[in-house]
Coordinates of C-alpha atoms and ligand atoms in Angstrom, one line a residue:
Chain K
M1 CA 0.1 -0.2 0.0
L2 CA 2.9 2.5 0.6
D3 CA 6.3 1.7 -0.7
L4 CA 9.6 3.6 -0.1
I5 CA 12.2 2.6 -2.5
E6 CA 15.7 3.5 -1.7
V7 CA 14.4 7.2 -0.5
S8 CA 17.6 9.6 0.3
K9 CA 17.8 12.9 1.4
T10 CA 20.4 15.3 2.4
F11 CA 20.2 18.7 3.8
E12 CA 22.5 21.5 2.9
P13 CA 24.9 19.1 0.5
G14 CA 28.5 19.9 0.0
T15 CA 28.6 22.3 3.2
V16 CA 29.9 21.8 6.5
N17 CA 26.4 21.5 7.8
E18 CA 25.9 18.7 5.3
K19 CA 23.4 16.3 6.8
K20 CA 22.3 12.9 5.4
A21 CA 18.9 12.8 6.9
L22 CA 17.4 9.9 4.7
D23 CA 19.7 6.9 3.7
R24 CA 18.8 4.7 0.9
L25 CA 15.7 4.1 3.5
S26 CA 13.5 1.4 1.9
L27 CA 9.9 0.5 3.6
H28 CA 6.8 -1.3 2.8
V29 CA 4.0 -0.6 4.5
D30 CA 0.9 -3.2 4.3
K31 CA -2.6 -1.7 4.2
G32 CA -4.1 -1.4 7.8
D33 CA -0.7 -1.6 9.3
F34 CA -0.3 0.6 12.5
I35 CA 3.4 1.3 12.4
T36 CA 5.1 3.0 15.7
I37 CA 8.5 4.6 15.1
V38 CA 11.2 5.2 17.5
G39 CA 14.6 6.2 17.5
S40 CA 17.1 9.1 18.8
N41 CA 16.8 12.8 18.3
G42 CA 18.1 13.7 14.8
A43 CA 17.3 10.1 13.5
G44 CA 15.3 11.0 10.6
K45 CA 11.9 10.4 11.7
T46 CA 10.2 13.8 11.0
T47 CA 12.2 13.9 7.7
L48 CA 10.7 10.5 6.7
F49 CA 7.2 11.9 7.2
N50 CA 8.2 15.3 5.4
A51 CA 9.4 13.0 2.6
I52 CA 6.3 10.9 2.4
A53 CA 3.9 13.9 2.8
G54 CA 5.5 15.8 0.0
N55 CA 7.4 18.7 2.0
F56 CA 10.1 18.4 0.1
L57 CA 11.3 16.4 -3.1
A58 CA 13.6 13.2 -2.2
D59 CA 17.0 13.4 -3.6
R60 CA 16.7 9.6 -5.1
G61 CA 14.4 7.3 -4.6
R62 CA 10.7 6.4 -5.0
I63 CA 7.2 6.7 -3.3
V64 CA 4.4 4.8 -4.1
L65 CA 1.2 4.9 -2.4
N66 CA -1.8 2.9 -3.5
G67 CA -0.1 1.9 -6.8
Q68 CA 0.4 5.5 -7.6
D69 CA 3.9 7.1 -7.7
I70 CA 3.6 10.3 -5.7
T71 CA 7.3 10.8 -6.0
F72 CA 6.9 14.3 -7.6
L73 CA 3.4 15.2 -6.5
P74 CA 2.9 18.3 -4.3
V75 CA 2.2 18.5 -0.7
H76 CA -1.8 19.8 -1.5
Q77 CA -2.0 16.8 -3.8
R78 CA -0.4 14.1 -1.7
S79 CA -3.0 15.5 1.4
R80 CA -6.0 14.2 -0.4
Q81 CA -4.7 10.7 0.4
I82 CA -2.5 11.2 3.6
G83 CA -3.8 13.1 6.8
R84 CA -0.7 14.1 9.0
L85 CA -0.6 15.5 12.7
F86 CA 2.4 17.3 14.3
Q87 CA 3.5 17.9 17.6
D88 CA 2.7 21.4 17.9
P89 CA -1.2 21.5 18.3
L90 CA -1.2 25.1 16.6
K91 CA -0.2 23.6 13.2
G92 CA -3.1 21.7 11.8
T93 CA -5.9 24.6 12.5
A94 CA -6.3 28.1 11.4
P95 CA -6.6 30.1 14.6
H96 CA -8.9 32.9 13.2
M97 CA -11.6 30.6 11.9
T98 CA -14.3 28.9 13.5
I99 CA -14.6 25.4 14.2
E100 CA -17.1 25.0 11.8
E101 CA -15.1 26.8 9.1
N102 CA -12.2 24.9 10.0
L103 CA -13.9 21.4 9.4
A104 CA -15.6 22.5 6.3
L105 CA -12.1 23.1 4.8
A106 CA -11.0 19.7 6.0
Y107 CA -13.8 18.4 4.3
R108 CA -12.4 19.7 0.7
R109 CA -10.3 16.5 0.7
A110 CA -13.3 14.8 -0.2
G111 CA -13.1 16.4 -3.5
G112 CA -15.8 16.9 -6.1
K113 CA -18.8 16.6 -3.7
T114 CA -18.8 20.4 -2.6
S115 CA -19.3 23.2 -4.6
L116 CA -16.0 26.1 -4.7
F117 CA -18.9 28.3 -4.1
S118 CA -21.2 26.4 -1.6
R119 CA -21.5 27.6 1.9
I120 CA -21.6 25.7 4.8
S121 CA -25.5 24.0 5.1
S122 CA -27.4 23.1 7.7
Q123 CA -27.1 19.7 6.8
D124 CA -23.0 20.2 6.9
R125 CA -23.4 21.6 10.6
R126 CA -25.4 18.5 11.7
Q127 CA -22.8 16.2 10.3
F128 CA -20.3 18.2 11.9
R129 CA -21.8 18.0 15.0
E130 CA -22.2 14.2 14.9
A131 CA -18.6 13.9 14.2
L132 CA -17.7 16.4 17.1
K133 CA -19.8 14.6 19.4
E134 CA -17.3 11.6 19.3
L135 CA -14.5 13.9 20.8
D136 CA -16.7 14.0 23.9
M137 CA -15.4 17.4 24.4
G138 CA -18.5 19.4 24.0
L139 CA -17.4 21.1 21.0
E140 CA -20.4 20.0 19.0
N141 CA -22.1 23.1 20.8
R142 CA -19.3 25.6 19.9
L143 CA -19.6 25.5 15.9
T144 CA -18.8 29.0 15.6
T145 CA -16.0 29.5 18.2
P146 CA -12.7 30.5 16.8
V147 CA -10.4 27.8 17.1
G148 CA -7.8 30.0 18.5
T149 CA -9.5 29.9 21.6
L150 CA -9.6 26.6 22.3
S151 CA -7.0 24.5 24.7
G152 CA -4.0 22.7 23.0
G153 CA -5.9 19.4 23.5
Q154 CA -9.1 20.5 21.9
R155 CA -7.5 21.8 19.2
Q156 CA -5.4 18.6 18.6
A157 CA -8.6 16.4 18.8
L158 CA -10.0 18.8 16.0
T159 CA -6.8 18.5 14.0
L160 CA -7.1 14.6 14.5
L161 CA -10.7 14.9 13.5
M162 CA -9.9 17.1 10.6
A163 CA -7.3 14.6 9.2
T164 CA -9.7 11.6 9.6
I165 CA -13.3 13.5 8.8
V166 CA -12.5 12.2 5.2
P167 CA -10.7 9.0 5.8
P168 CA -7.4 9.1 4.8
A169 CA -5.4 6.0 2.9
L170 CA -2.4 6.7 5.4
L171 CA -2.5 8.8 8.5
L172 CA 0.9 10.0 9.6
L173 CA 1.5 11.1 13.6
D174 CA 4.3 13.1 14.8
E175 CA 4.4 13.0 18.5
H176 CA 1.1 14.3 18.4
T177 CA 0.6 14.0 21.9
A178 CA 4.0 15.4 23.3
A179 CA 3.2 18.7 23.7
L180 CA -0.2 18.0 26.0
D181 CA -0.4 17.3 29.5
P182 CA -1.1 13.9 30.5
G183 CA -4.6 14.0 30.5
A184 CA -5.3 15.4 27.3
A185 CA -2.6 13.3 25.7
E186 CA -4.2 10.1 26.9
K187 CA -7.3 11.2 25.8
I188 CA -6.2 12.3 22.1
M189 CA -4.2 8.9 22.1
A190 CA -7.6 6.9 23.0
L191 CA -9.3 8.7 20.4
T192 CA -6.5 8.0 17.7
E193 CA -6.8 4.3 18.5
Q194 CA -11.1 4.3 17.9
I195 CA -10.7 6.6 15.2
V196 CA -8.2 4.4 13.5
S197 CA -9.5 1.1 14.1
R198 CA -13.3 2.4 13.5
D199 CA -11.9 3.3 10.1
K200 CA -9.3 1.0 9.3
V201 CA -6.7 3.7 8.5
T202 CA -3.3 2.8 7.7
C203 CA -0.9 4.6 10.2
L204 CA 2.6 5.7 11.0
M205 CA 2.9 6.9 14.4
I206 CA 6.2 8.5 15.7
T207 CA 6.4 8.6 19.5
H208 CA 9.1 8.8 22.3
N209 CA 7.1 6.8 24.5
L210 CA 8.7 3.3 24.4
Q211 CA 5.9 1.8 26.0
Q212 CA 3.4 3.2 23.9
A213 CA 5.5 1.9 21.1
V214 CA 5.5 -1.5 22.1
S215 CA 1.9 -1.7 22.8
I216 CA 0.1 0.0 20.7
G217 CA 0.2 -1.1 17.2
N218 CA 1.3 -4.3 14.6
R219 CA 4.7 -3.1 14.1
T220 CA 7.6 -1.3 15.5
L221 CA 10.4 0.4 13.3
M222 CA 13.4 2.0 15.1
M223 CA 15.5 4.6 13.1
E224 CA 19.4 5.8 13.6
N225 CA 21.0 8.0 11.0
G226 CA 18.3 8.2 8.3
R227 CA 17.9 4.2 8.1
I228 CA 15.4 1.9 9.9
I229 CA 17.8 0.0 11.9
L230 CA 15.0 -2.4 13.3
D231 CA 11.9 -3.4 12.1
I232 CA 9.8 -5.8 14.4
S233 CA 6.2 -7.1 13.5
G234 CA 4.1 -10.0 13.8
E235 CA 4.3 -12.9 17.0
E236 CA 7.4 -10.7 18.1
H237 CA 5.9 -7.5 18.3
S238 CA 3.2 -8.7 20.6
R239 CA 5.7 -10.1 23.1
L240 CA 8.0 -6.9 23.0
T241 CA 8.7 -4.6 25.9
A242 CA 10.5 -1.4 26.1
E243 CA 13.3 -3.0 27.5
D244 CA 14.1 -5.1 24.6
L245 CA 14.0 -2.1 22.5
I246 CA 16.6 -0.4 24.7
R247 CA 18.8 -3.5 24.5
R248 CA 18.2 -4.1 20.9
F249 CA 19.1 -0.7 20.1
R250 CA 22.5 -0.8 21.8
E251 CA 23.4 -4.0 20.2
T252 CA 22.8 -2.7 16.6
A253 CA 23.7 0.8 17.0
G254 CA 26.5 0.2 19.3
R255 CA 25.6 3.0 21.4
S256 CA 23.0 3.6 24.0
F257 CA 19.7 5.2 23.3
D258 CA 19.3 8.8 23.7
N259 CA 16.6 10.8 23.3
D260 CA 15.5 13.9 25.1
R261 CA 12.3 13.2 25.5
I262 CA 12.4 9.5 25.8
L263 CA 9.9 7.8 28.1
L264 CA 10.0 4.3 29.2
S265 CA 6.7 3.8 30.8
D266 CA 3.2 6.0 30.8
Chain R
M1 CA -20.8 72.0 6.5
L2 CA -23.2 70.3 4.2
Y3 CA -20.8 70.3 1.1
V4 CA -18.0 68.9 3.4
T5 CA -19.7 66.1 4.3
Q6 CA -21.1 65.5 1.3
T7 CA -17.5 65.4 -0.4
A8 CA -16.5 63.4 2.4
L9 CA -19.1 61.2 1.7
L10 CA -18.3 60.7 -1.9
L11 CA -14.7 59.9 -1.7
G12 CA -15.3 57.6 1.6
C13 CA -17.5 55.3 -0.6
I14 CA -15.1 55.2 -3.5
Y15 CA -12.1 54.9 -1.4
A16 CA -13.7 52.5 0.9
I17 CA -13.3 50.1 -1.9
V18 CA -9.3 50.7 -1.9
S19 CA -9.5 49.9 1.7
L20 CA -11.7 46.8 0.9
A21 CA -8.9 45.7 -1.4
L22 CA -6.6 46.0 1.4
F23 CA -8.3 44.3 3.6
I24 CA -8.3 41.3 1.7
S25 CA -4.6 41.2 0.8
F26 CA -3.4 42.6 4.2
R27 CA -5.6 41.3 6.6
I28 CA -6.8 38.3 5.2
L29 CA -4.0 37.2 2.9
N30 CA -1.3 39.0 5.5
I31 CA 0.4 40.3 2.3
A32 CA 1.5 44.0 1.9
D33 CA 0.2 44.2 -1.8
L34 CA 2.3 47.5 -3.1
T35 CA 0.6 46.9 -6.9
T36 CA -2.0 49.0 -5.2
D37 CA -0.8 52.7 -6.6
G38 CA -0.2 51.5 -9.8
C39 CA -3.3 49.5 -10.1
F40 CA -5.6 52.5 -8.9
V41 CA -4.1 54.5 -11.8
L42 CA -4.5 51.7 -14.1
G43 CA -8.4 51.5 -13.2
M44 CA -8.5 54.9 -13.7
A45 CA -6.6 54.9 -17.0
V46 CA -8.6 52.5 -18.6
S47 CA -12.2 53.6 -17.4
V48 CA -11.1 57.5 -18.4
S49 CA -10.0 56.4 -21.7
A50 CA -12.9 54.1 -22.5
S51 CA -15.2 56.8 -21.4
V52 CA -13.2 59.3 -23.9
H53 CA -14.2 56.7 -26.4
G54 CA -17.9 56.9 -25.3
H55 CA -17.9 53.6 -23.0
P56 CA -18.5 54.8 -19.4
V57 CA -19.8 51.7 -18.1
L58 CA -17.7 49.2 -20.4
G59 CA -14.9 51.2 -18.7
L60 CA -15.5 50.2 -15.3
F61 CA -15.5 46.5 -16.4
L62 CA -12.1 46.8 -18.2
A63 CA -10.6 48.6 -15.7
M64 CA -11.5 45.7 -13.0
L65 CA -10.3 43.0 -15.8
A66 CA -7.0 45.1 -16.1
G67 CA -7.0 45.0 -12.5
C68 CA -7.1 41.2 -12.4
A69 CA -4.4 40.8 -14.7
A70 CA -2.1 43.2 -12.5
G71 CA -2.8 41.3 -9.6
A72 CA -2.4 38.2 -11.4
V73 CA 1.3 38.9 -12.2
T74 CA 1.8 40.1 -8.9
A75 CA 0.7 37.0 -7.7
L76 CA 2.5 34.6 -10.2
L77 CA 5.9 36.4 -9.5
Q78 CA 5.6 35.5 -5.6
T79 CA 4.0 32.0 -6.0
R80 CA 5.4 30.6 -9.1
C81 CA 8.7 32.4 -9.6
G82 CA 10.0 32.9 -5.7
V83 CA 9.7 36.6 -6.0
P84 CA 9.3 38.1 -2.2
A85 CA 5.5 39.3 -1.8
I86 CA 6.7 42.9 -1.3
L87 CA 9.5 43.0 -4.2
A88 CA 6.8 41.2 -6.3
G89 CA 4.0 44.4 -5.8
I90 CA 6.9 46.8 -6.3
V91 CA 8.2 45.1 -9.5
T92 CA 4.5 45.1 -11.2
N93 CA 3.9 48.7 -9.9
T94 CA 6.9 49.6 -11.8
G95 CA 6.0 48.0 -14.9
L96 CA 2.5 49.3 -14.6
Y97 CA 3.7 52.9 -15.1
T98 CA 4.7 52.0 -18.7
M99 CA 1.0 50.3 -19.2
N100 CA -0.9 53.3 -17.5
L101 CA 0.9 55.5 -20.0
M102 CA -0.1 53.1 -22.4
A103 CA -3.8 53.1 -21.5
M104 CA -3.8 56.5 -21.5
G105 CA -2.2 56.6 -25.5
W106 CA 1.2 57.7 -24.4
S107 CA 0.3 60.8 -22.4
S108 CA 0.6 61.4 -18.8
N109 CA -2.6 63.1 -18.5
I110 CA -6.3 62.7 -20.2
N111 CA -9.4 64.5 -19.6
I112 CA -13.0 63.5 -20.2
L113 CA -14.7 66.6 -22.0
K114 CA -18.0 66.5 -23.4
Q115 CA -18.6 62.6 -23.0
E116 CA -20.3 60.7 -20.7
T117 CA -19.3 59.2 -17.5
V118 CA -21.4 56.8 -15.2
Y119 CA -22.0 59.8 -12.9
T120 CA -23.3 62.2 -15.7
L121 CA -25.2 59.1 -17.3
F122 CA -27.0 58.5 -13.4
R123 CA -27.7 62.0 -13.0
S124 CA -29.7 62.3 -16.0
T125 CA -32.2 59.7 -14.4
G126 CA -32.9 62.1 -11.8
I127 CA -32.4 59.6 -9.3
G128 CA -31.1 61.0 -5.8
G129 CA -31.3 64.7 -6.9
S130 CA -27.9 66.4 -5.8
W131 CA -27.0 63.3 -4.0
Y132 CA -26.9 61.6 -7.3
N133 CA -23.1 60.9 -7.4
I134 CA -23.2 59.9 -3.6
L135 CA -26.3 57.3 -3.9
L136 CA -24.2 56.1 -6.9
S137 CA -20.6 55.5 -5.5
F138 CA -22.6 54.4 -2.2
V139 CA -24.3 51.8 -4.1
I140 CA -21.4 50.2 -6.1
M141 CA -19.5 50.1 -3.1
A142 CA -22.2 48.3 -0.9
L143 CA -22.8 45.9 -3.8
F144 CA -19.1 44.8 -3.7
M145 CA -18.8 44.8 0.1
V146 CA -21.9 42.5 -0.1
I147 CA -20.5 40.4 -2.9
I148 CA -17.0 39.9 -0.5
R149 CA -18.9 39.1 2.3
L150 CA -20.8 36.5 0.6
F151 CA -17.6 35.0 -1.2
L152 CA -15.6 35.1 2.0
A153 CA -18.1 32.4 3.5
T154 CA -17.9 30.2 0.5
R155 CA -16.0 26.7 0.4
L156 CA -13.3 28.9 -2.1
G157 CA -13.4 32.2 0.4
L158 CA -12.5 29.8 3.5
S159 CA -9.7 28.7 1.8
V160 CA -8.6 32.0 0.7
R161 CA -8.9 33.2 4.5
A162 CA -7.0 30.4 5.6
T163 CA -4.3 31.0 3.3
G164 CA -3.4 34.1 5.2
D165 CA -4.2 32.1 8.6
N166 CA -2.3 29.1 8.3
P167 CA -0.6 28.0 5.1
D168 CA 0.4 24.5 6.3
M169 CA -3.1 23.9 7.0
V170 CA -4.2 24.5 3.8
A171 CA -2.1 22.4 2.0
A172 CA -3.0 19.6 4.0
S173 CA -6.5 20.4 3.2
S174 CA -5.5 19.8 -0.4
I175 CA -6.0 23.2 -1.8
D176 CA -3.2 24.4 -3.5
P177 CA -1.9 28.0 -1.3
R178 CA -0.5 29.2 -4.8
K179 CA -4.1 29.4 -6.1
T180 CA -5.9 30.8 -3.1
I181 CA -3.2 33.7 -3.1
L182 CA -3.6 34.0 -7.0
I183 CA -7.4 34.4 -6.5
G184 CA -7.1 36.6 -3.5
L185 CA -4.7 39.0 -5.2
V186 CA -7.1 38.9 -8.3
I187 CA -10.3 40.3 -6.7
A188 CA -8.1 42.8 -4.6
N189 CA -6.5 44.3 -7.3
S190 CA -9.9 44.6 -9.6
L191 CA -11.5 46.1 -6.6
T192 CA -8.7 48.6 -6.2
A193 CA -8.8 49.3 -10.3
L194 CA -12.6 49.7 -9.6
A195 CA -12.0 52.7 -7.1
G196 CA -9.6 54.1 -9.5
A197 CA -11.9 54.2 -12.4
L198 CA -14.7 55.6 -10.5
I199 CA -12.5 58.5 -9.2
G200 CA -11.2 58.9 -12.8
Q201 CA -15.0 59.5 -14.1
M202 CA -16.2 61.5 -11.3
Q203 CA -13.3 63.8 -11.6
K204 CA -13.0 63.4 -15.5
T205 CA -9.5 62.9 -15.5
A206 CA -6.8 60.3 -15.4
D207 CA -3.2 61.6 -14.3
I208 CA 0.1 59.0 -14.6
N209 CA 0.6 60.4 -10.7
G210 CA -2.9 59.8 -9.6
G211 CA -2.1 56.8 -7.2
T212 CA 0.9 57.9 -5.2
G213 CA 0.4 56.8 -1.7
I214 CA -2.9 55.7 -2.3
V215 CA -2.0 52.1 -0.5
V216 CA -0.7 53.9 2.6
I217 CA -4.0 56.4 2.5
G218 CA -5.9 53.1 2.3
L219 CA -4.4 51.0 5.3
A220 CA -4.6 54.1 7.4
C221 CA -8.2 54.1 6.7
L222 CA -8.5 50.6 7.3
I223 CA -6.8 50.9 10.4
I224 CA -9.1 54.1 11.4
G225 CA -12.1 52.5 10.6
E226 CA -11.0 49.2 13.1
T227 CA -10.1 51.7 15.9
V228 CA -13.6 53.4 15.6
I229 CA -15.8 50.5 15.3
G230 CA -13.5 47.6 16.6
R231 CA -12.1 44.4 15.0
G232 CA -14.8 41.7 15.4
S233 CA -16.5 39.7 12.5
L234 CA -16.0 40.0 9.1
T235 CA -19.2 42.0 8.6
R236 CA -17.6 44.7 11.1
N237 CA -14.3 44.6 9.5
I238 CA -16.1 45.3 6.1
I239 CA -17.9 47.9 7.3
A240 CA -14.8 49.6 9.0
C241 CA -13.3 50.3 5.3
F242 CA -16.3 52.7 4.8
I243 CA -16.1 54.3 8.3
G244 CA -12.5 54.8 8.1
N245 CA -12.5 56.1 4.8
F246 CA -15.5 58.7 5.7
V247 CA -13.6 59.8 9.1
Y248 CA -10.4 60.2 7.2
R249 CA -12.2 62.5 4.0
M250 CA -13.9 64.7 7.0
I251 CA -10.6 65.2 8.6
Y252 CA -9.0 66.1 5.3
A253 CA -11.9 68.5 4.5
V254 CA -11.8 70.3 7.5
I255 CA -8.1 70.7 7.2
L256 CA -8.4 71.6 3.7
Q257 CA -11.3 74.2 4.8
T258 CA -9.8 75.6 8.2
R259 CA -5.8 75.0 7.3
I260 CA -5.4 74.4 10.6
I261 CA -2.4 72.4 9.5
P262 CA -1.1 73.0 6.0
V263 CA -2.6 70.7 3.5
D264 CA 0.8 69.6 2.3
C265 CA 1.4 68.2 5.4
L266 CA -1.3 65.5 5.3
K267 CA 0.9 62.9 3.7
L268 CA 3.2 62.8 6.7
M269 CA 0.3 62.7 8.9
T270 CA -1.4 59.8 7.1
A271 CA 2.2 57.9 7.3
L272 CA 2.4 58.8 11.0
I273 CA -1.1 57.2 11.3
V274 CA -0.1 53.8 9.9
A275 CA 3.3 53.8 11.5
L276 CA 1.4 54.2 14.8
A277 CA -1.2 52.1 14.3
I278 CA 0.8 49.1 13.1
A279 CA 3.6 49.9 15.9
L280 CA 0.9 50.6 18.8
P281 CA 0.6 46.7 20.0
T282 CA 4.5 46.4 19.7
I283 CA 4.6 49.9 21.7
R284 CA 2.2 48.7 24.3
E285 CA 4.1 45.4 24.8
N286 CA 7.2 46.8 25.3
A287 CA 5.8 49.5 28.0
A288 CA 4.1 46.9 30.0
L289 CA 7.7 44.8 30.1
Y290 CA 9.5 48.2 31.0
R291 CA 6.9 48.8 33.6
R292 CA 7.2 45.4 34.9
I293 CA 11.1 45.4 34.8
R294 CA 10.8 48.7 37.2
E295 CA 8.5 47.5 39.7
E296 CA 10.0 44.4 40.4
G297 CA 13.3 46.3 40.4
H298 CA 11.9 48.1 43.1
R299 CA 10.6 45.3 45.1
N300 CA 13.8 43.5 44.9
A301 CA 15.9 46.7 46.2
Ligands
LIG1 N1 15.2 21.8 6.8 C1 15.9 21.1 7.2 N2 17.2 22.0 7.0 C2 18.5 21.4 7.3 N3 18.7 20.2 8.1 C3 17.5 19.5 8.4 C4 16.2 20.1 8.3 N4 15.1 19.2 8.6 C5 16.1 18.1 9.2 N5 17.5 18.4 9.0 C6 18.4 17.8 9.7 O1 18.0 16.3 9.9 C7 18.5 15.5 10.7 C8 16.7 14.7 11.0 O2 16.1 15.5 11.5 P1 14.8 15.1 11.8 O3 13.9 16.2 11.9 O4 13.9 14.3 10.9 O5 15.1 13.9 13.3 P2 13.7 13.3 14.2 O6 14.4 11.9 14.1 O7 12.2 13.6 14.0 O8 14.2 14.1 15.5 P3 13.4 14.2 16.9 O9 13.2 13.1 17.6 O10 14.1 15.3 17.6 O11 12.2 14.8 16.0 C9 18.6 16.4 11.8 O12 20.3 16.2 11.9 C10 18.1 17.7 11.4 O13 19.0 18.9 11.9
LIG2 MG1 10.9 14.8 14.8

């Protein structure tokens, strides 16, 4: 369903700051996979997502999604099939626009169905309210509230809803609960699992929480120096513990795991 | 006094359309569009030329079309060629000087003599009596304000608004921000050209230098309006365009009549208003910080 074939990306090539952020990275993702990705700071995890989402073009290699070669497609065309959440809850929403206006925009990913000059109808509003109710945050009664006045957790929940209101073929989550307080983080994580399993969304999730990495999803990747150095799935994944990950990292990379935000447990 | 108010109303209505354009580019898209000055003259030149040839109404439409083209050039320069937004406007503005001369038949000034304008045509219907030119200008302004307000609530309008608010989110919603910037600037510049077109026909003349400083005045009026009635909903912001221009033109007219300050100083005042209004939030922040530092210094001493 998603294939990366020998994808490379070097930042500032030919300078002293040259950085090989992706190094001939290949990855095959099956439909319905929920993959967690861990790795130390600067390992290239976010860069991997940027390459998949189209924020820059890969220097080398091909990216194929659902049989379509998307290597050279711009962000806005890929986003029709790819939903994405960032660590920063401010990134996914327009602060000066209302909740319903943000949702209406997200709904444009559905394509052809809505005319460019149509306005938000009462039927749209009913649909938005229905969807917001699932978040269980009372947002369904605040359709005309500017998003900028919501809390970080509420904004991230809304962003999650916007990314999935039209179920994407692929969902990219980049430490999307890391900036939230523990309560909100737990809530967003539960919502994520609920939506992903309901819509059977194929999902890649970067996390610094090793406990989460082994307990959620069906496959775990570990990245280092722009490569995937560990890929655990199936039976082995279900027995995997956070301690295993740290041990396996030391064996493979020859040094201890360092991530300034690393968490062993919840 | 009645005469002063009438003049302020008339000019306020027409120049409000420039502020409306700047509301779209500056407030909504977050782009300082320096195409404005040249685009205003472009509208003026096209509409006066068309009137001279006996087509005043067509002249308004042609002026808007020309404005669209100017806006498109600025937008394409920034979105497809990587020219920084401010520079793109300046470049287009410079090029427009030649285009404007061309539109006026290579002369720097043209006049409507006996030919009709939209204003003389409207006067002959007898509607509005001696207020005819105010009425016509007001109706045109109100029409475009309503159209823009309705547009901003459509799916496309939402996309344009989100582009200025959070461009990342726009691309993530499968909308091409390059297109929404293009659409926004095309609309804004067609409005600017329309304002120029109306001023040209009203004053029966087009001058190659008739647009100098329009962008700053338009911004000043936008800010004055926002200060008077507050920045709230879109509707309120749009109405602020008219209020601001009316207030500005009243002040202008009073100064002109009473000569409290020399008229030549008005540009400087306008510049001060814009600079102050835009700087105010930062000044306030710094003042608050300074106060805090002083107070805490006292407490610790
Ligand atoms: N736009 C850029 N320009 C230059 N260097 C970059 C750019 N983006 C990323 N890098 C570099 O590429 C490397 C990989 O960065 P990336 O953000 O992918 O790491 P990460 O695995 O997401 O780390 P973290 O856990 O800290 O988020 C880093 O060394 C980073 O400095
Ligand atoms: Mg990262």
